PDB file of C-alpha atoms in Angstrom:
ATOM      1  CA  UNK A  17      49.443  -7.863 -14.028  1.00 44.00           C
ATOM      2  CA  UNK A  18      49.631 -10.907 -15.984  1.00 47.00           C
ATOM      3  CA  UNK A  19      48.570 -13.178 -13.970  1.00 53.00           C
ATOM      4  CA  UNK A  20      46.069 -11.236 -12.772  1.00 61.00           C
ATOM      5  CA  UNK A  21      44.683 -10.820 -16.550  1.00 70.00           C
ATOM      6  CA  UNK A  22      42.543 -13.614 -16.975  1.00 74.00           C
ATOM      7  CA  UNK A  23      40.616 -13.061 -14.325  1.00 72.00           C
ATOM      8  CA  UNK A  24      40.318  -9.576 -15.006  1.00 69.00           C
ATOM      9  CA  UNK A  25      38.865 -10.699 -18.485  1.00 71.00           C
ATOM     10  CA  UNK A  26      36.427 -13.398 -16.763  1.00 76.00           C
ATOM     11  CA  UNK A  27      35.489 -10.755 -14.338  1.00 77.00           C
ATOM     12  CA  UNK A  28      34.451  -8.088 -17.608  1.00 74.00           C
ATOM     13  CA  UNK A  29      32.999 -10.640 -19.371  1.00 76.00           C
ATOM     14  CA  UNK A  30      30.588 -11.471 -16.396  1.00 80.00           C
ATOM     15  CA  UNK A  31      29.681  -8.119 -16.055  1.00 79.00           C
ATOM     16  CA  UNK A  32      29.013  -7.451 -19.657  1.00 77.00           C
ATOM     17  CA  UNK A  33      26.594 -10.382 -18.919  1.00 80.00           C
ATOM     18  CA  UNK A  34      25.073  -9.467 -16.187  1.00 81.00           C
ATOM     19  CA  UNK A  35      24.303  -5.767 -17.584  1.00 78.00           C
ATOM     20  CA  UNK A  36      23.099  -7.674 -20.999  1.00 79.00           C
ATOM     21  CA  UNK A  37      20.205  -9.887 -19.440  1.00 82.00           C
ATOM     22  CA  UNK A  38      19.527  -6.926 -17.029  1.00 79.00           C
ATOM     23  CA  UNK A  39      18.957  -4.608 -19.887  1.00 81.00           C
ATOM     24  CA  UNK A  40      16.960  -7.611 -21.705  1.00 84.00           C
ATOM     25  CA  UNK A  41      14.677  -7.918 -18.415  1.00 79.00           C
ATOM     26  CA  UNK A  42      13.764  -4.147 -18.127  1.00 79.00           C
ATOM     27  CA  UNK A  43      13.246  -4.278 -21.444  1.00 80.00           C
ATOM     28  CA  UNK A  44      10.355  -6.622 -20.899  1.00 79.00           C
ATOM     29  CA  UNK A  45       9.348  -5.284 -18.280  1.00 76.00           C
ATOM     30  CA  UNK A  46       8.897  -2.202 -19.827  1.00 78.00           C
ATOM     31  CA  UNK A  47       7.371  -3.469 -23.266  1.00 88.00           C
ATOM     32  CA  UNK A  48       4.859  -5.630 -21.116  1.00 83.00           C
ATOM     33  CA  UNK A  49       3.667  -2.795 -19.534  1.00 85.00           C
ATOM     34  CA  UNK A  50       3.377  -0.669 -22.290  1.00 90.00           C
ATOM     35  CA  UNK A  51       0.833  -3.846 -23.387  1.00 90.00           C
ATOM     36  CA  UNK A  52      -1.354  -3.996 -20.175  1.00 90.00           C
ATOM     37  CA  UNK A  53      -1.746  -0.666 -20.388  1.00 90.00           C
ATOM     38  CA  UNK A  54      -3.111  -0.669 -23.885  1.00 90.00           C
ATOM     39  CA  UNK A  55      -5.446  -2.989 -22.401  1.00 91.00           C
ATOM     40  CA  UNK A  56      -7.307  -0.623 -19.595  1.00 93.00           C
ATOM     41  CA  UNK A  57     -10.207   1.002 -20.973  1.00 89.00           C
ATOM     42  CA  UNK A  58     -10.460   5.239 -20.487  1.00 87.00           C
ATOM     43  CA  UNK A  59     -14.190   5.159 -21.052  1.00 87.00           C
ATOM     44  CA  UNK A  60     -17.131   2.617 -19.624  1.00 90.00           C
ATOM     45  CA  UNK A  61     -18.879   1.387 -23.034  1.00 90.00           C
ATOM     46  CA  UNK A  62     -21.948  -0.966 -22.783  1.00 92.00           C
ATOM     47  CA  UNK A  63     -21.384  -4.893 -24.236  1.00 94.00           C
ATOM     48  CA  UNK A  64     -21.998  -5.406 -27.598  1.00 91.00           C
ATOM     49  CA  UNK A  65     -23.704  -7.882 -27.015  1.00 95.00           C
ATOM     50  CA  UNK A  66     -25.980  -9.786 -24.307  1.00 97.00           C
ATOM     51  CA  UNK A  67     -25.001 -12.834 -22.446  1.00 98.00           C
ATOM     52  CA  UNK A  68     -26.060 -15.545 -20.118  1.00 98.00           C
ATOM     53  CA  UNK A  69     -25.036 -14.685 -17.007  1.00 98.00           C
ATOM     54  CA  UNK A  70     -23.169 -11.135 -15.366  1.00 98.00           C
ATOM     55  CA  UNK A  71     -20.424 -11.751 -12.761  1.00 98.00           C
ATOM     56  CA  UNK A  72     -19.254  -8.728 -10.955  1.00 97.00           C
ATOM     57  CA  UNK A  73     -15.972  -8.821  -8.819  1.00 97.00           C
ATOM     58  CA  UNK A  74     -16.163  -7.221  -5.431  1.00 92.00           C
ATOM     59  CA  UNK A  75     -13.776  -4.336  -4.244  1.00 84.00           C
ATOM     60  CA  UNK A  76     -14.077  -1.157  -6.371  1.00 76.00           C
ATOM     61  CA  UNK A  77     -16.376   2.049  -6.257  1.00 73.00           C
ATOM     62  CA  UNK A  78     -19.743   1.271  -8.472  1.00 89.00           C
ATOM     63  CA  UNK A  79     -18.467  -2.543  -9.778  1.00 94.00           C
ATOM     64  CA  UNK A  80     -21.736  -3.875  -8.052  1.00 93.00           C
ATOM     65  CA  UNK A  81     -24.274  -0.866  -9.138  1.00 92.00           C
ATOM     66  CA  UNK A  82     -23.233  -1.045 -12.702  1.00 94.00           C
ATOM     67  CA  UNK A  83     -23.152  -4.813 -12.759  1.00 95.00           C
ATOM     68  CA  UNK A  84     -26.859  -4.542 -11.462  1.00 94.00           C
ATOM     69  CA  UNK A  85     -27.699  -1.621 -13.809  1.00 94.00           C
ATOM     70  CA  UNK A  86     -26.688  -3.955 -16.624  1.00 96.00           C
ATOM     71  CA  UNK A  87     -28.624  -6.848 -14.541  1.00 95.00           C
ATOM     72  CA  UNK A  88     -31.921  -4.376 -15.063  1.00 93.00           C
ATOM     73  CA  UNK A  89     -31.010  -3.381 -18.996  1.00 95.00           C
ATOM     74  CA  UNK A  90     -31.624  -7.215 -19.731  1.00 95.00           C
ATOM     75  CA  UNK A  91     -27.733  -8.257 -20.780  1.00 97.00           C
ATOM     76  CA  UNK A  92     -27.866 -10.991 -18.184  1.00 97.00           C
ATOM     77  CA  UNK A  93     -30.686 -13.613 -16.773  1.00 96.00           C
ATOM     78  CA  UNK A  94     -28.946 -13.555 -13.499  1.00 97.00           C
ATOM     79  CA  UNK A  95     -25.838 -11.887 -11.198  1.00 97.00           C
ATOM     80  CA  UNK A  96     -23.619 -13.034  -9.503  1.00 97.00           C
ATOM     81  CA  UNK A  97     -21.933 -11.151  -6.770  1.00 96.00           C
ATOM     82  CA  UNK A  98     -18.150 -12.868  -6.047  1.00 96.00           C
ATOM     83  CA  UNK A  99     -16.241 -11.906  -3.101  1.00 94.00           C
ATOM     84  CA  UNK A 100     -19.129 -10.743  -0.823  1.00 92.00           C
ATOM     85  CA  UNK A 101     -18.106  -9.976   3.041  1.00 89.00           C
ATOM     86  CA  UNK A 102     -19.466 -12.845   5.003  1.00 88.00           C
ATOM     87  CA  UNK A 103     -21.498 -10.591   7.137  1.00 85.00           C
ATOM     88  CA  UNK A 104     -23.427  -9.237   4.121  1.00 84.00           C
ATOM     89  CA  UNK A 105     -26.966 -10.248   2.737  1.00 84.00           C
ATOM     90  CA  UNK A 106     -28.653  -9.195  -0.158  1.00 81.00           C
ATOM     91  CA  UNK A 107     -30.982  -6.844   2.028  1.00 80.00           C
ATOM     92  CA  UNK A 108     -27.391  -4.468   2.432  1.00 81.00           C
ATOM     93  CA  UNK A 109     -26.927  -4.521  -1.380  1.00 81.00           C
ATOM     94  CA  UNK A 110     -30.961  -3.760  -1.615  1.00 79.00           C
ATOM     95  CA  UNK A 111     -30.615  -0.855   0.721  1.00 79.00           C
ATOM     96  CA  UNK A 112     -28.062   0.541  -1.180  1.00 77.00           C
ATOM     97  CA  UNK A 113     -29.972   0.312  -4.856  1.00 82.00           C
ATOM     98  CA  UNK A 114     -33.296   1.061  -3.916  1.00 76.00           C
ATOM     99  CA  UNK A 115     -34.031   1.646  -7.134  1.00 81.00           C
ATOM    100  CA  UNK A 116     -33.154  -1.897  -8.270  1.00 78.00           C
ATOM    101  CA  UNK A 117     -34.532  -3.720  -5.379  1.00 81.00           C
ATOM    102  CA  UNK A 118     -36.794  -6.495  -7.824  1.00 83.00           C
ATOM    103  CA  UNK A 119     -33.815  -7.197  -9.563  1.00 84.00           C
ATOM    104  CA  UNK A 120     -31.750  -7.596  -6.613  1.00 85.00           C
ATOM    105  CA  UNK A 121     -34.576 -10.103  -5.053  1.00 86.00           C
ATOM    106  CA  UNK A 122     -35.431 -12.559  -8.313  1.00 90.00           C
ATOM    107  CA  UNK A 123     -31.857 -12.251  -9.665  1.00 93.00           C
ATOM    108  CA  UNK A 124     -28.926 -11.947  -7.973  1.00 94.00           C
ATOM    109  CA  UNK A 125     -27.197 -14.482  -5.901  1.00 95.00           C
ATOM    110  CA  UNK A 126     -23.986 -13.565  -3.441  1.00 95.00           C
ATOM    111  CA  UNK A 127     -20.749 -15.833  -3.219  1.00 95.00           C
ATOM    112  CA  UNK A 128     -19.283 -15.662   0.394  1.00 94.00           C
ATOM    113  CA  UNK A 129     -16.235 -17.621  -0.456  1.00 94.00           C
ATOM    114  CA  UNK A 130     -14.312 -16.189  -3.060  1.00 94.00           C
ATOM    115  CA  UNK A 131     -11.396 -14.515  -1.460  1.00 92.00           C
ATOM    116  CA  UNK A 132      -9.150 -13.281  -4.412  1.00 94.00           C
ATOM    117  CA  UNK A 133      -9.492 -13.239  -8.439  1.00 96.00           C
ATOM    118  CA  UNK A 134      -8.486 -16.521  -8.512  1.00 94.00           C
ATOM    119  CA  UNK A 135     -11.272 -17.397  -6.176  1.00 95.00           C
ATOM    120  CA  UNK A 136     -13.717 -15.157  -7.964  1.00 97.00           C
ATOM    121  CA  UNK A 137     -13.276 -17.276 -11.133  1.00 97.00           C
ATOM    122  CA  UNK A 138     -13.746 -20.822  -9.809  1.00 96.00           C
ATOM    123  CA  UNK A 139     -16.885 -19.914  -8.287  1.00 97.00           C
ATOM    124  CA  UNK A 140     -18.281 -18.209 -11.374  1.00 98.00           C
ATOM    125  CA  UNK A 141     -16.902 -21.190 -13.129  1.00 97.00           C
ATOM    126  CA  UNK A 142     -19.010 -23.408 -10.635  1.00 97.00           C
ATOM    127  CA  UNK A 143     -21.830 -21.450 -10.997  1.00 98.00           C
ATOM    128  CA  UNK A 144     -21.929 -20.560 -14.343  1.00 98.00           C
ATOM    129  CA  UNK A 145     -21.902 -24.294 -15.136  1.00 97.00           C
ATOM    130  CA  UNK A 146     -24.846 -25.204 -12.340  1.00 96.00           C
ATOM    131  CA  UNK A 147     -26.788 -22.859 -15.158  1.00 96.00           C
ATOM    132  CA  UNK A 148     -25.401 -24.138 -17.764  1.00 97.00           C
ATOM    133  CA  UNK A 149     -24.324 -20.523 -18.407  1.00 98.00           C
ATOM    134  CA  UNK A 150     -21.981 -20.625 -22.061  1.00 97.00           C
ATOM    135  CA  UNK A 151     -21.488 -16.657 -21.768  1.00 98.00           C
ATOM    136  CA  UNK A 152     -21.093 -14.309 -18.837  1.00 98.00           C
ATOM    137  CA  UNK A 153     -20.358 -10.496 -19.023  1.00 98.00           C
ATOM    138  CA  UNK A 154     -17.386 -10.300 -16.193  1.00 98.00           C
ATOM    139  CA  UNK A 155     -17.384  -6.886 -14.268  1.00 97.00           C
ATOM    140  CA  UNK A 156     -14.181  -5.005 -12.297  1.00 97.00           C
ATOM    141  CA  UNK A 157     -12.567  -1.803 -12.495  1.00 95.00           C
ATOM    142  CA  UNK A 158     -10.293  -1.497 -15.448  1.00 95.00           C
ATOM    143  CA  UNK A 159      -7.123  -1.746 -13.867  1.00 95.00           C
ATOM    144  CA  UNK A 160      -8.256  -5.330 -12.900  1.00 96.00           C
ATOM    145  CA  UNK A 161      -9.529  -6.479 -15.805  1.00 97.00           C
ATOM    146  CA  UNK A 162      -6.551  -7.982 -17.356  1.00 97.00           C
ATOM    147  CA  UNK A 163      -5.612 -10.527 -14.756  1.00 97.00           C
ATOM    148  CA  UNK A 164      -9.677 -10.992 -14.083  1.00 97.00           C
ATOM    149  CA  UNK A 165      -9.874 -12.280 -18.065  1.00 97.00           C
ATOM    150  CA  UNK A 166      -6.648 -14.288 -17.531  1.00 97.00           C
ATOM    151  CA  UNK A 167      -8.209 -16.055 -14.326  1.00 97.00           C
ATOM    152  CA  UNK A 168     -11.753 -16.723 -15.725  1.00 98.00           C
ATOM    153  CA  UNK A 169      -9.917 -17.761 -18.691  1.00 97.00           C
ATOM    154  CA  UNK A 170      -8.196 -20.491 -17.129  1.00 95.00           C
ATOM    155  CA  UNK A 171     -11.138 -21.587 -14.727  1.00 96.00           C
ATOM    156  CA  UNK A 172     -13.522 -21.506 -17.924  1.00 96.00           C
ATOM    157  CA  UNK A 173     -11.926 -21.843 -21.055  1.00 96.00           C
ATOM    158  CA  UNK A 174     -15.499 -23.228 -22.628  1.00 96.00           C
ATOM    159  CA  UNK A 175     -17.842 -19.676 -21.896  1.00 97.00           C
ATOM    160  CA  UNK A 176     -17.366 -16.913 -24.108  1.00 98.00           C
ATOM    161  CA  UNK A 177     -16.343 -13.861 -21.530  1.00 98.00           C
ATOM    162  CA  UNK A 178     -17.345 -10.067 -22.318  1.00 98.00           C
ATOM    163  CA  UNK A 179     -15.415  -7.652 -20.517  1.00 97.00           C
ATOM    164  CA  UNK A 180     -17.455  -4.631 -19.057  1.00 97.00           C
ATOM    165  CA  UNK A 181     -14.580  -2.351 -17.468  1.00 96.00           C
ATOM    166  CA  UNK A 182     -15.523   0.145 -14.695  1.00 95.00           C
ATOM    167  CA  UNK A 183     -13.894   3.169 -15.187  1.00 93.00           C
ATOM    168  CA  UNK A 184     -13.734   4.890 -11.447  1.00 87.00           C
ATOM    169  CA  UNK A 185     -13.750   8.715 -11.108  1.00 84.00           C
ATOM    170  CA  UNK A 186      -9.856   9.627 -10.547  1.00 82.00           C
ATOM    171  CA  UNK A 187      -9.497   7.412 -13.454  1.00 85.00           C
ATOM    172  CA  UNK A 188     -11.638   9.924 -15.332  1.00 82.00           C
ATOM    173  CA  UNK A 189     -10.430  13.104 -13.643  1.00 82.00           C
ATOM    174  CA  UNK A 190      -6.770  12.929 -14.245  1.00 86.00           C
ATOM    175  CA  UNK A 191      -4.374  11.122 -15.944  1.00 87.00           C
ATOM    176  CA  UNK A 192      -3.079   7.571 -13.713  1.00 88.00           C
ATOM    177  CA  UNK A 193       0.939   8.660 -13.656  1.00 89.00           C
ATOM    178  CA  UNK A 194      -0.439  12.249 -12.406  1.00 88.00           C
ATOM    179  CA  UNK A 195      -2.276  10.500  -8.975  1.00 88.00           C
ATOM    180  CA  UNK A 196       0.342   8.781  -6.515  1.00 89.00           C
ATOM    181  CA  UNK A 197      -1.934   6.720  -5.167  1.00 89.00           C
ATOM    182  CA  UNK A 198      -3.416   5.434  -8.873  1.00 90.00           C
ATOM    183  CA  UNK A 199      -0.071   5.130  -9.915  1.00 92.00           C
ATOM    184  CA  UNK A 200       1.054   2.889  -7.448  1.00 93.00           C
ATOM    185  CA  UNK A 201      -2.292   0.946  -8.007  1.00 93.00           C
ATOM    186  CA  UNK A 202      -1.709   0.508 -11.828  1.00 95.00           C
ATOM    187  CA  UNK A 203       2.135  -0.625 -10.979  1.00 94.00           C
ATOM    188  CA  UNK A 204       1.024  -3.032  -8.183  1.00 95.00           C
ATOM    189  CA  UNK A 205      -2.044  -4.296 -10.597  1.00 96.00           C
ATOM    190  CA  UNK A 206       0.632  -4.549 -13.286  1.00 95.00           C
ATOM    191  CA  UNK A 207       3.338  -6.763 -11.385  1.00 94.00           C
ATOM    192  CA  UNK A 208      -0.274  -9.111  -9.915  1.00 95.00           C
ATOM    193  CA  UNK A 209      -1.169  -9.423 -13.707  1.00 96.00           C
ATOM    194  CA  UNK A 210       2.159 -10.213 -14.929  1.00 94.00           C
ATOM    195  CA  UNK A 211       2.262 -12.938 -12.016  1.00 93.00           C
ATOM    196  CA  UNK A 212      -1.111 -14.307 -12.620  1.00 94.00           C
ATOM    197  CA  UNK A 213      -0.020 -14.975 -16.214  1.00 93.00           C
ATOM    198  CA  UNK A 214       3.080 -17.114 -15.346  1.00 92.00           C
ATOM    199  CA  UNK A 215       1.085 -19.096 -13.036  1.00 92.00           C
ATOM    200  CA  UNK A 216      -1.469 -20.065 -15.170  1.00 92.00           C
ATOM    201  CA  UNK A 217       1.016 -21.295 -18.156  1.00 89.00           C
ATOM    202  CA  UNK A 218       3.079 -23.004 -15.624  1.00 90.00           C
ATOM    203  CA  UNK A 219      -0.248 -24.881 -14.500  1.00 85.00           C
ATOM    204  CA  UNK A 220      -1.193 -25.213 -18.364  1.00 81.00           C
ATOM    205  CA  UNK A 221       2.169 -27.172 -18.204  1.00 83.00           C
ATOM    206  CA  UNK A 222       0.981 -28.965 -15.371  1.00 78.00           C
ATOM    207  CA  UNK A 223       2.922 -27.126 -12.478  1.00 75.00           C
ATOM    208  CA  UNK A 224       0.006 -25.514 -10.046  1.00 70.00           C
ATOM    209  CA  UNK A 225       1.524 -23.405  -7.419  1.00 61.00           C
ATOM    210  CA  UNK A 226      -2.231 -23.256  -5.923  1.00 59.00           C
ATOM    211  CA  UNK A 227      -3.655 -19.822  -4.598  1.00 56.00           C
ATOM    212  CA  UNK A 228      -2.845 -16.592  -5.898  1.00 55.00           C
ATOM    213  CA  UNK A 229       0.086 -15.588  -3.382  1.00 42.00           C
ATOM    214  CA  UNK A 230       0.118 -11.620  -4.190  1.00 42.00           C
ATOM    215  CA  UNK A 231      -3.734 -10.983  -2.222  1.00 48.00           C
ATOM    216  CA  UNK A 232      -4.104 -11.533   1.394  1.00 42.00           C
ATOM    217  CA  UNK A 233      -7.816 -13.737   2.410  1.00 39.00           C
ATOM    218  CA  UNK A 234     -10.685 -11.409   2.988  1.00 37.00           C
ATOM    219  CA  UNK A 235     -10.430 -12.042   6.895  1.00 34.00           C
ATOM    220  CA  UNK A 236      -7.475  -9.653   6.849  1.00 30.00           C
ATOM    221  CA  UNK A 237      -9.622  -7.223   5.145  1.00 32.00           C
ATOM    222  CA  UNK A 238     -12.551  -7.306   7.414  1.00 34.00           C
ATOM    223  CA  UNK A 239     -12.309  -3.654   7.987  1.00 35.00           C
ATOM    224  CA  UNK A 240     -13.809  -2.759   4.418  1.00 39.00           C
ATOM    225  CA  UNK A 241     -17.412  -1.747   3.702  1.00 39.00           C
ATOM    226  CA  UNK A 242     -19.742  -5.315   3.904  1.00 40.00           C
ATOM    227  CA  UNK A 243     -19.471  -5.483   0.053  1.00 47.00           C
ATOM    228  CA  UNK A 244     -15.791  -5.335  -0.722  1.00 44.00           C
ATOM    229  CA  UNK A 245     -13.429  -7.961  -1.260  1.00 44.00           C
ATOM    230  CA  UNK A 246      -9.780  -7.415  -2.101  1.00 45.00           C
ATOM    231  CA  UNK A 247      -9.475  -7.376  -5.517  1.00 58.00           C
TER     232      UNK A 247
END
């Protein structure tokens, strides 16, 4: 049994370790999440303000209506539509907003290539500054906000950014840890946030892992409605 004590001690010690940084970790994990969640809007409120541009991201129930609706209440000179399917044309967004069609035609232009939130932001970025755009109202659901505001942080630290959260109807309807399905959204929305952060510090230090690895491209996808990307 002596002999036997000092590793008994090394082996204790290690697992006191372990536990500690373990605890430390979900810790973290759980005050971080406690944060993003403080950060998803329960109710849609108008900007405060107006801005150059509107940039809507593709993939959630009434993103690109309310982005147009906002479009047609004069808080933007132009739209941009990020993530659209290849195969769609304005026309198919016209069809399905009648009531906006004139907007749609003088001011509204579609980007084909975007095919994640990192994606999304670089061509805002790119066509923000072919306007010289210094402010743009960026539109998602609210459970993508977050990591959207990181991204277009990054891509364009030098235009002001005003959030304009869509809040979707089982949002509204029931709480998000009451809905399986929302709650494994919010968790998997959490973990993509959480990943887009540490990316974009570790490029800030100049380490760029490239493309966001946690979203497949949109050619996977191609079984969604014209409109949707996979954000």
């Amino acid at each position: 049994m002596t002999e036997r004590g000092p590793a008994y001690v090394w082996l204790a010690r290690s697992r006191a370790l372990v536990s500690a940084v373990l605890a430390i970790v979900f810790a973290a994990a759980g005050i971080g999440f406690l944060a993003f969640l403080s950060q998803l809007r329960e109710a849609e409120a108008r900007p405060d303000r107006k801005a150059d541009g509107i940039v809507v991201l593709t993939g959630g129930s009434s993103r690109v209506s309310d982005a147009v609706e906002l479009l047609a209440a004069g808080y933007g000179k132009r739209l941009l539509i990020s993530g659209v399917h290849p195969a769609s044309a304005a026309s198919d967004i016209s069809r399905a907003l009648p009531e906006n069609q004139s907007f749609i035609r003088c001011c509204v232009d579609l980007d084909h290539s975007a095919q994640n939130t990192q994606g999304n932001a670089e061509q805002a970025r790119l066509w923000a500054r072919e306007r010289g755009f210094r402010s743009v109202i960026v539109v998602t659901s609210n459970y993508h906000m977050p990591r959207a505001i990181v991204e277009f942080s990054h891509a364009m630290p030098d235009v002001v950014l005003i959030p304009y959260a869509v809040v979707g109807e089982k949002w509204r309807d029931e709480p998000w840890w009451a809905n399986g399905t929302t709650m494994r959204l919010v968790l998997s929305e959490y973990f993509k946030y959480v990943a887009a952060e540490v990316r974009v510090r570790l490029a800030a230090l100049g380490l760029d892992f490239g493309p966001e690895l946690s979203e497949p491209p949109a050619s996977v996808l191609s079984h969604r409605p014209a409109t949707a990307q996979v954000n």
